[in-house]
Amino acid sequence: MLAFTFPGQGSQRPGMGRPWQGHESWELVDEASEVAGRDVGALLCDADADELKDTRNAQLATFVSSLMVLDAAERLGIEPSFCAGHSLGEYTALTATGALGFDDGVRLVCARAAAMHDAGLERPGTMAAVHGLDDEHVDVACRRADSDVWVANYNAPGQVVIAGSPEGVEAASVHAKDLGAKRVMTLPVSGAFHTPFMTAARDRLRAALAEAQPRDTDIPVVSNVDATAHDRGDEWASLLSAQLSSPVRWKQSLLTLSDAGVIDFAELGPGGVLTGMAKRTVKDARTISVATPEDLDKLLEWVTAGSPTGGAQLDGEHLFATERIVVSPAAGIFTLLGNLSEGSPIEVGTIIGHVAEQEVRSPFAGLLQSYIAVDTERVTARQPIAWLRTS
């Protein structure tokens, strides 16, 4: 079975949205900008590393970027059996399954990011990654520090994140090294996330969660808080509230998915951190990270090489990993471009025709095999326009 996983804050990269400009899934960026009242496209394409470190920017950019990748994967006909997300990624997972509407997801992420940013200013803190030490000994290191420091993320075997006051994290880091940690690295974050330092953010988030009213879903989402799969909407308000000041049990969540029969893990969104964690945690896991339109071909081939009749469901021509269909973005009269013919090379974003006044851009790279729609034919939205074969 297949699980979609979604990254959290810290996976963002400058320019991560540029490869998606011109792709049909870019429409989500415009919708998110309208809901958030911000230029999300500028965050994805133009913001530098310092601007993206701001919690309010990092969370919104990562959330929208991941959903854009998800939208592109869904257009290929690929569906998961489970979803899960790391910290912020849990909101992406809930939006992916329909527990949250897209607009509600954007508003919640904005509210969460603002609350966490302010909580970080109110109680300054930091985080550090401890490598090469088991969970129990990391917890002992925090206790021996005798200060405000706690385990914040159980990421993978031998990879745990601690958080708290700067002096608490420093003291716990020393004890962790004494207990055998191979390395302790301070993380570039603006607060002690997933600790009691975020209590003020929890109080603010509850009001936004009450308005969102998460719904029941067919696809379960494994929660960070209890590493259990949930499909009832009425359980998520308390889980998301608790998540802010509770450790992310990501390793345990991966093991829950493994116990449920999941062997395939597709990380959708920027970075590739979760892919490495799955490899370290689940024996014989098959993993892939999808961050750009060029990765979509790899995703299709990866799914086809696995078990397409299991949790990953493919429809029709999508079973052929070398062929692609470009569909109409709207209803109207189709007009083709006279400079394209059979065998013409097509890049991602190439205009292959128009429907009414809208451009028909290819979300794939390849060679034009043939047009399906006839010039001046009236087409409907999502109607096949042309065949492409990967070069």
CSV table of C-alpha atoms in Angstrom, one decimal:
chain,number,residue,atom,x,y,z
A,1,MET,CA,0.0,0.0,0.0
A,2,LEU,CA,1.0,3.6,-0.6
A,3,ALA,CA,1.3,6.5,1.8
A,4,PHE,CA,1.6,10.1,0.8
A,5,THR,CA,3.8,12.0,3.3
A,6,PHE,CA,4.1,15.8,3.5
A,7,PRO,CA,7.1,17.8,4.9
A,8,GLY,CA,7.1,20.4,7.6
A,9,GLN,CA,8.8,23.7,8.2
A,10,GLY,CA,12.5,23.6,7.3
A,11,SER,CA,12.0,21.9,4.0
A,12,GLN,CA,11.4,25.2,2.1
A,13,ARG,CA,14.0,26.3,-0.4
A,14,PRO,CA,14.4,29.6,-2.3
A,15,GLY,CA,13.0,29.4,-5.8
A,16,MET,CA,11.1,26.1,-5.1
A,17,GLY,CA,8.1,27.3,-7.0
A,18,ARG,CA,9.9,28.3,-10.2
A,19,PRO,CA,9.7,24.9,-11.9
A,20,TRP,CA,5.9,24.9,-11.5
A,21,GLN,CA,5.2,28.2,-13.2
A,22,GLY,CA,3.2,27.3,-16.3
A,23,HIS,CA,2.1,24.0,-14.9
A,24,GLU,CA,-1.7,23.6,-14.5
A,25,SER,CA,-1.3,22.9,-10.8
A,26,TRP,CA,0.0,26.5,-10.4
A,27,GLU,CA,-3.6,27.6,-10.2
A,28,LEU,CA,-3.5,26.6,-6.5
A,29,VAL,CA,-0.9,29.3,-5.8
A,30,ASP,CA,-3.3,32.0,-7.2
A,31,GLU,CA,-6.1,30.6,-5.1
A,32,ALA,CA,-4.0,30.5,-1.9
A,33,SER,CA,-2.8,34.1,-2.5
A,34,GLU,CA,-6.5,35.2,-2.7
A,35,VAL,CA,-7.4,33.4,0.5
A,36,ALA,CA,-4.3,34.5,2.5
A,37,GLY,CA,-4.2,38.0,1.2
A,38,ARG,CA,-0.6,37.6,0.3
A,39,ASP,CA,1.5,37.0,-2.9
A,40,VAL,CA,2.3,33.3,-2.4
A,41,GLY,CA,3.8,33.1,-5.8
A,42,ALA,CA,6.5,35.7,-4.8
A,43,LEU,CA,7.3,33.6,-1.7
A,44,LEU,CA,7.7,30.5,-3.8
A,45,CYS,CA,9.8,32.1,-6.6
A,46,ASP,CA,11.5,35.2,-5.3
A,47,ALA,CA,11.9,35.0,-1.5
A,48,ASP,CA,15.5,34.5,-0.3
A,49,ALA,CA,16.6,32.1,2.4
A,50,ASP,CA,16.3,34.7,5.2
A,51,GLU,CA,12.8,35.7,4.2
A,52,LEU,CA,11.7,32.0,4.1
A,53,LYS,CA,13.1,31.4,7.6
A,54,ASP,CA,10.3,33.5,9.0
A,55,THR,CA,7.8,31.0,10.4
A,56,ARG,CA,4.9,32.9,8.8
A,57,ASN,CA,6.5,32.6,5.4
A,58,ALA,CA,8.0,29.1,5.7
A,59,GLN,CA,4.7,27.4,6.7
A,60,LEU,CA,2.5,29.0,4.1
A,61,ALA,CA,5.1,28.4,1.3
A,62,THR,CA,5.7,24.8,2.2
A,63,PHE,CA,2.0,24.1,2.6
A,64,VAL,CA,1.1,25.5,-0.8
A,65,SER,CA,4.1,23.9,-2.5
A,66,SER,CA,3.2,20.5,-1.2
A,67,LEU,CA,-0.4,20.8,-2.2
A,68,MET,CA,0.7,21.8,-5.7
A,69,VAL,CA,2.7,18.6,-6.0
A,70,LEU,CA,-0.2,16.6,-4.7
A,71,ASP,CA,-2.5,18.2,-7.3
A,72,ALA,CA,-0.1,17.2,-10.0
A,73,ALA,CA,0.1,13.6,-8.7
A,74,GLU,CA,-3.7,13.4,-8.5
A,75,ARG,CA,-4.0,14.5,-12.1
A,76,LEU,CA,-2.0,11.4,-12.9
A,77,GLY,CA,-4.6,9.2,-11.2
A,78,ILE,CA,-2.4,8.2,-8.2
A,79,GLU,CA,-4.2,7.8,-4.9
A,80,PRO,CA,-2.8,6.8,-1.5
A,81,SER,CA,-4.2,4.4,1.1
A,82,PHE,CA,-2.9,6.6,4.0
A,83,CYS,CA,-1.6,10.1,4.5
A,84,ALA,CA,0.7,11.6,7.1
A,85,GLY,CA,2.6,14.9,7.6
A,86,HIS,CA,5.4,16.1,9.8
A,87,SER,CA,4.3,18.9,12.0
A,88,LEU,CA,3.0,21.5,9.5
A,89,GLY,CA,2.7,18.7,7.0
A,90,GLU,CA,-0.2,17.3,9.0
A,91,TYR,CA,-2.3,20.2,7.8
A,92,THR,CA,-1.3,19.4,4.3
A,93,ALA,CA,-2.3,15.7,4.8
A,94,LEU,CA,-5.7,16.8,6.2
A,95,THR,CA,-6.3,19.1,3.2
A,96,ALA,CA,-5.1,16.3,0.9
A,97,THR,CA,-7.8,13.9,2.3
A,98,GLY,CA,-10.6,16.5,2.4
A,99,ALA,CA,-10.7,16.7,6.2
A,100,LEU,CA,-10.0,20.4,5.6
A,101,GLY,CA,-11.2,22.4,2.6
A,102,PHE,CA,-8.4,24.2,0.7
A,103,ASP,CA,-9.5,27.6,1.9
A,104,ASP,CA,-9.8,26.4,5.5
A,105,GLY,CA,-6.3,24.8,5.2
A,106,VAL,CA,-4.8,28.1,4.0
A,107,ARG,CA,-6.5,30.1,6.8
A,108,LEU,CA,-5.5,27.6,9.5
A,109,VAL,CA,-1.8,27.5,8.4
A,110,CYS,CA,-1.7,31.3,8.4
A,111,ALA,CA,-3.2,31.4,11.8
A,112,ARG,CA,-0.9,28.7,13.1
A,113,ALA,CA,2.2,30.3,11.7
A,114,ALA,CA,1.3,33.7,13.2
A,115,ALA,CA,0.5,32.2,16.6
A,116,MET,CA,3.8,30.3,16.6
A,117,HIS,CA,5.8,33.3,15.5
A,118,ASP,CA,4.4,35.4,18.3
A,119,ALA,CA,4.8,32.7,20.9
A,120,GLY,CA,8.5,32.4,19.8
A,121,LEU,CA,8.9,36.2,20.5
A,122,GLU,CA,7.2,35.9,23.8
A,123,ARG,CA,9.3,32.9,25.0
A,124,PRO,CA,12.5,32.8,22.9
A,125,GLY,CA,13.7,29.3,22.3
A,126,THR,CA,15.7,27.1,20.0
A,127,MET,CA,16.0,23.5,18.7
A,128,ALA,CA,18.8,21.1,18.1
A,129,ALA,CA,19.0,17.7,16.3
A,130,VAL,CA,20.7,14.9,18.2
A,131,HIS,CA,22.2,12.2,16.0
A,132,GLY,CA,23.4,8.7,17.0
A,133,LEU,CA,21.6,8.4,20.3
A,134,ASP,CA,18.5,6.4,21.1
A,135,ASP,CA,15.2,8.0,22.2
A,136,GLU,CA,15.6,7.0,25.9
A,137,HIS,CA,19.0,8.5,26.2
A,138,VAL,CA,18.0,11.7,24.6
A,139,ASP,CA,15.1,12.0,27.1
A,140,VAL,CA,17.6,11.3,29.9
A,141,ALA,CA,19.9,14.1,28.6
A,142,CYS,CA,17.0,16.6,28.7
A,143,ARG,CA,16.1,15.5,32.3
A,144,ARG,CA,19.7,15.8,33.4
A,145,ALA,CA,19.9,19.4,32.0
A,146,ASP,CA,17.4,20.3,34.8
A,147,SER,CA,16.2,23.2,32.6
A,148,ASP,CA,13.5,24.1,30.1
A,149,VAL,CA,14.3,21.5,27.4
A,150,TRP,CA,12.3,18.6,26.0
A,151,VAL,CA,12.2,16.1,23.2
A,152,ALA,CA,10.3,17.8,20.3
A,153,ASN,CA,10.6,15.3,17.4
A,154,TYR,CA,11.1,11.6,17.3
A,155,ASN,CA,12.1,11.5,13.7
A,156,ALA,CA,13.9,8.2,13.0
A,157,PRO,CA,16.2,5.7,14.8
A,158,GLY,CA,19.1,7.7,16.0
A,159,GLN,CA,17.6,11.1,15.0
A,160,VAL,CA,15.8,13.1,17.7
A,161,VAL,CA,15.2,16.8,18.0
A,162,ILE,CA,15.2,18.6,21.3
A,163,ALA,CA,13.9,22.1,22.0
A,164,GLY,CA,13.5,24.7,24.8
A,165,SER,CA,15.4,27.7,26.2
A,166,PRO,CA,18.8,28.3,24.6
A,167,GLU,CA,20.6,27.5,27.9
A,168,GLY,CA,18.4,24.4,28.4
A,169,VAL,CA,19.2,23.1,24.9
A,170,GLU,CA,22.9,23.8,25.3
A,171,ALA,CA,23.0,21.9,28.6
A,172,ALA,CA,21.0,18.9,27.2
A,173,SER,CA,23.4,18.9,24.2
A,174,VAL,CA,26.4,18.5,26.5
A,175,HIS,CA,24.7,15.6,28.3
A,176,ALA,CA,23.7,14.0,25.0
A,177,LYS,CA,27.3,14.0,23.8
A,178,ASP,CA,28.4,12.5,27.2
A,179,LEU,CA,25.9,9.7,26.7
A,180,GLY,CA,27.3,8.9,23.3
A,181,ALA,CA,25.6,11.2,20.7
A,182,LYS,CA,27.7,11.4,17.5
A,183,ARG,CA,26.6,14.9,16.7
A,184,VAL,CA,24.3,17.7,18.0
A,185,MET,CA,23.3,20.4,15.5
A,186,THR,CA,21.5,23.7,16.3
A,187,LEU,CA,18.6,24.2,13.9
A,188,PRO,CA,17.8,27.6,12.3
A,189,VAL,CA,14.4,28.1,13.8
A,190,SER,CA,12.7,31.0,15.6
A,191,GLY,CA,11.2,29.1,18.5
A,192,ALA,CA,11.0,26.0,20.7
A,193,PHE,CA,8.3,24.3,18.6
A,194,HIS,CA,6.4,21.3,20.0
A,195,THR,CA,7.2,22.2,23.6
A,196,PRO,CA,5.3,24.0,26.4
A,197,PHE,CA,6.8,27.2,25.0
A,198,MET,CA,4.0,27.0,22.4
A,199,THR,CA,1.1,27.1,24.9
A,200,ALA,CA,0.1,30.6,24.0
A,201,ALA,CA,-0.1,29.5,20.3
A,202,ARG,CA,-2.4,26.6,21.3
A,203,ASP,CA,-4.9,29.0,22.8
A,204,ARG,CA,-5.0,31.2,19.7
A,205,LEU,CA,-5.2,28.2,17.3
A,206,ARG,CA,-8.2,26.7,19.0
A,207,ALA,CA,-10.5,29.5,17.8
A,208,ALA,CA,-9.4,29.0,14.2
A,209,LEU,CA,-9.9,25.2,14.5
A,210,ALA,CA,-13.4,25.7,15.8
A,211,GLU,CA,-14.3,27.6,12.7
A,212,ALA,CA,-12.7,25.1,10.3
A,213,GLN,CA,-14.7,22.1,11.5
A,214,PRO,CA,-12.6,19.2,10.1
A,215,ARG,CA,-14.7,16.5,8.3
A,216,ASP,CA,-14.6,12.7,8.2
A,217,THR,CA,-12.5,11.2,5.5
A,218,ASP,CA,-12.2,7.9,3.5
A,219,ILE,CA,-8.4,8.1,3.6
A,220,PRO,CA,-7.0,8.0,7.2
A,221,VAL,CA,-4.3,10.4,8.4
A,222,VAL,CA,-1.8,9.3,11.0
A,223,SER,CA,-1.5,11.9,13.8
A,224,ASN,CA,1.8,13.3,15.1
A,225,VAL,CA,0.4,13.3,18.7
A,226,ASP,CA,-0.5,9.6,19.1
A,227,ALA,CA,0.9,7.9,16.0
A,228,THR,CA,-2.6,6.5,15.3
A,229,ALA,CA,-4.6,6.7,12.1
A,230,HIS,CA,-7.7,8.9,12.3
A,231,ASP,CA,-10.6,9.3,9.9
A,232,ARG,CA,-13.1,11.2,12.1
A,233,GLY,CA,-13.2,14.9,11.7
A,234,ASP,CA,-14.3,15.6,15.3
A,235,GLU,CA,-11.1,14.2,16.6
A,236,TRP,CA,-8.8,16.6,14.8
A,237,ALA,CA,-9.4,19.9,16.6
A,238,SER,CA,-7.9,18.5,19.9
A,239,LEU,CA,-5.2,16.6,18.1
A,240,LEU,CA,-4.0,19.7,16.2
A,241,SER,CA,-4.2,21.8,19.3
A,242,ALA,CA,-2.1,19.3,21.3
A,243,GLN,CA,0.4,19.0,18.4
A,244,LEU,CA,1.8,22.5,19.0
A,245,SER,CA,3.2,21.6,22.4
A,246,SER,CA,3.6,17.8,22.1
A,247,PRO,CA,6.5,15.9,20.5
A,248,VAL,CA,6.1,14.9,16.9
A,249,ARG,CA,6.1,11.1,16.9
A,250,TRP,CA,7.2,10.6,13.3
A,251,LYS,CA,9.2,7.4,13.8
A,252,GLN,CA,6.2,5.9,15.6
A,253,SER,CA,3.9,7.1,12.8
A,254,LEU,CA,6.0,5.4,10.2
A,255,LEU,CA,5.9,2.2,12.1
A,256,THR,CA,2.1,2.5,12.4
A,257,LEU,CA,1.9,2.8,8.6
A,258,SER,CA,4.2,-0.2,8.2
A,259,ASP,CA,2.1,-2.2,10.6
A,260,ALA,CA,-0.9,-1.4,8.5
A,261,GLY,CA,0.8,-2.8,5.4
A,262,VAL,CA,2.3,0.3,3.9
A,263,ILE,CA,5.6,-0.4,2.1
A,264,ASP,CA,5.6,2.5,-0.4
A,265,PHE,CA,6.2,6.1,0.9
A,266,ALA,CA,5.9,9.0,-1.5
A,267,GLU,CA,7.0,12.4,-0.1
A,268,LEU,CA,5.2,15.2,-1.9
A,269,GLY,CA,6.7,18.7,-1.5
A,270,PRO,CA,10.0,20.5,-1.2
A,271,GLY,CA,13.1,18.8,0.2
A,272,GLY,CA,13.4,15.1,0.8
A,273,VAL,CA,14.0,14.8,4.5
A,274,LEU,CA,11.0,12.5,5.1
A,275,THR,CA,12.2,10.1,2.5
A,276,GLY,CA,15.4,9.5,4.4
A,277,MET,CA,13.6,9.0,7.7
A,278,ALA,CA,11.3,6.4,6.1
A,279,LYS,CA,14.4,4.5,4.8
A,280,ARG,CA,15.9,4.5,8.2
A,281,THR,CA,12.7,3.5,10.1
A,282,VAL,CA,10.9,1.0,7.9
A,283,LYS,CA,12.6,-2.2,6.7
A,284,ASP,CA,12.4,-2.8,3.0
A,285,ALA,CA,10.5,0.5,2.4
A,286,ARG,CA,10.2,1.8,-1.1
A,287,THR,CA,10.6,5.6,-1.2
A,288,ILE,CA,10.4,8.5,-3.6
A,289,SER,CA,10.6,12.3,-3.2
A,290,VAL,CA,8.5,14.4,-5.6
A,291,ALA,CA,9.3,18.1,-5.6
A,292,THR,CA,9.3,19.3,-9.3
A,293,PRO,CA,7.3,18.6,-12.5
A,294,GLU,CA,10.2,16.6,-13.8
A,295,ASP,CA,9.8,14.2,-10.8
A,296,LEU,CA,6.2,13.2,-12.0
A,297,ASP,CA,7.6,10.9,-14.7
A,298,LYS,CA,9.7,9.2,-12.0
A,299,LEU,CA,6.7,8.9,-9.8
A,300,LEU,CA,4.6,7.1,-12.5
A,301,GLU,CA,7.4,4.8,-13.2
A,302,TRP,CA,8.0,4.1,-9.5
A,303,VAL,CA,4.4,3.3,-8.9
A,304,THR,CA,4.1,1.2,-12.0
A,305,ALA,CA,7.2,-0.8,-10.9
A,306,GLY,CA,5.6,-1.4,-7.6
A,307,SER,CA,2.0,-2.6,-7.2
A,308,PRO,CA,-0.5,-0.4,-9.1
A,309,THR,CA,-3.4,-2.6,-8.1
A,310,GLY,CA,-2.8,-2.1,-4.4
A,311,GLY,CA,-3.1,1.2,-2.5
A,312,ALA,CA,-1.8,3.2,-5.5
A,313,GLN,CA,-4.6,3.3,-8.0
A,314,LEU,CA,-4.0,4.4,-11.6
A,315,ASP,CA,-6.6,5.0,-14.3
A,316,GLY,CA,-6.7,4.3,-18.0
A,317,GLU,CA,-3.7,5.4,-20.0
A,318,HIS,CA,-1.8,6.4,-16.9
A,319,LEU,CA,-0.8,2.8,-16.6
A,320,PHE,CA,1.6,3.4,-19.5
A,321,ALA,CA,4.6,5.1,-17.9
A,322,THR,CA,5.9,6.4,-21.3
A,323,GLU,CA,2.7,8.2,-22.4
A,324,ARG,CA,1.0,11.4,-21.2
A,325,ILE,CA,-2.3,13.1,-21.9
A,326,VAL,CA,-2.6,16.9,-22.0
A,327,VAL,CA,-6.2,17.9,-21.1
A,328,SER,CA,-8.2,21.1,-21.6
A,329,PRO,CA,-8.1,23.7,-18.8
A,330,ALA,CA,-11.7,24.9,-19.6
A,331,ALA,CA,-14.7,24.5,-21.9
A,332,GLY,CA,-14.7,26.3,-25.3
A,333,ILE,CA,-13.4,26.2,-28.9
A,334,PHE,CA,-10.0,24.6,-29.3
A,335,THR,CA,-7.5,26.0,-31.7
A,336,LEU,CA,-4.1,24.4,-32.2
A,337,LEU,CA,-0.7,25.9,-32.9
A,338,GLY,CA,0.4,25.7,-36.5
A,339,ASN,CA,4.1,25.4,-35.6
A,340,LEU,CA,3.7,22.0,-33.8
A,341,SER,CA,3.5,18.7,-35.5
A,342,GLU,CA,3.9,15.0,-34.7
A,343,GLY,CA,7.3,14.5,-33.1
A,344,SER,CA,7.7,18.1,-32.0
A,345,PRO,CA,9.7,18.4,-28.7
A,346,ILE,CA,7.5,19.7,-25.8
A,347,GLU,CA,8.9,21.2,-22.6
A,348,VAL,CA,7.0,21.6,-19.3
A,349,GLY,CA,4.8,24.7,-19.8
A,350,THR,CA,4.9,24.7,-23.6
A,351,ILE,CA,1.7,26.1,-25.1
A,352,ILE,CA,0.2,23.5,-27.5
A,353,GLY,CA,-3.0,25.4,-28.3
A,354,HIS,CA,-5.8,27.5,-26.9
A,355,VAL,CA,-9.3,26.9,-25.5
A,356,ALA,CA,-11.3,30.0,-25.9
A,357,GLU,CA,-8.8,32.6,-24.6
A,358,GLN,CA,-7.0,30.2,-22.3
A,359,GLU,CA,-3.6,28.7,-23.0
A,360,VAL,CA,-3.3,24.9,-23.1
A,361,ARG,CA,0.1,24.3,-21.5
A,362,SER,CA,1.7,20.9,-21.2
A,363,PRO,CA,2.4,19.8,-17.6
A,364,PHE,CA,4.9,17.3,-19.1
A,365,ALA,CA,8.0,17.1,-21.2
A,366,GLY,CA,8.2,14.8,-24.2
A,367,LEU,CA,7.4,14.4,-27.9
A,368,LEU,CA,4.1,15.3,-29.4
A,369,GLN,CA,2.6,12.0,-30.5
A,370,SER,CA,-0.7,13.4,-32.0
A,371,TYR,CA,-3.5,15.8,-31.3
A,372,ILE,CA,-6.7,14.2,-30.0
A,373,ALA,CA,-8.9,17.3,-30.2
A,374,VAL,CA,-9.7,18.7,-33.7
A,375,ASP,CA,-8.9,22.3,-34.6
A,376,THR,CA,-12.0,24.5,-33.9
A,377,GLU,CA,-13.7,21.7,-32.0
A,378,ARG,CA,-15.7,22.6,-28.9
A,379,VAL,CA,-14.2,20.8,-25.9
A,380,THR,CA,-15.1,20.4,-22.3
A,381,ALA,CA,-12.9,21.0,-19.2
A,382,ARG,CA,-10.5,18.1,-18.7
A,383,GLN,CA,-11.2,16.7,-22.2
A,384,PRO,CA,-8.0,15.1,-23.7
A,385,ILE,CA,-6.3,17.5,-26.1
A,386,ALA,CA,-3.1,15.8,-27.2
A,387,TRP,CA,-0.9,12.7,-26.6
A,388,LEU,CA,2.8,13.0,-25.6
A,389,ARG,CA,5.4,10.3,-25.4
A,390,THR,CA,8.3,10.8,-23.1
A,391,SER,CA,11.6,11.4,-24.9
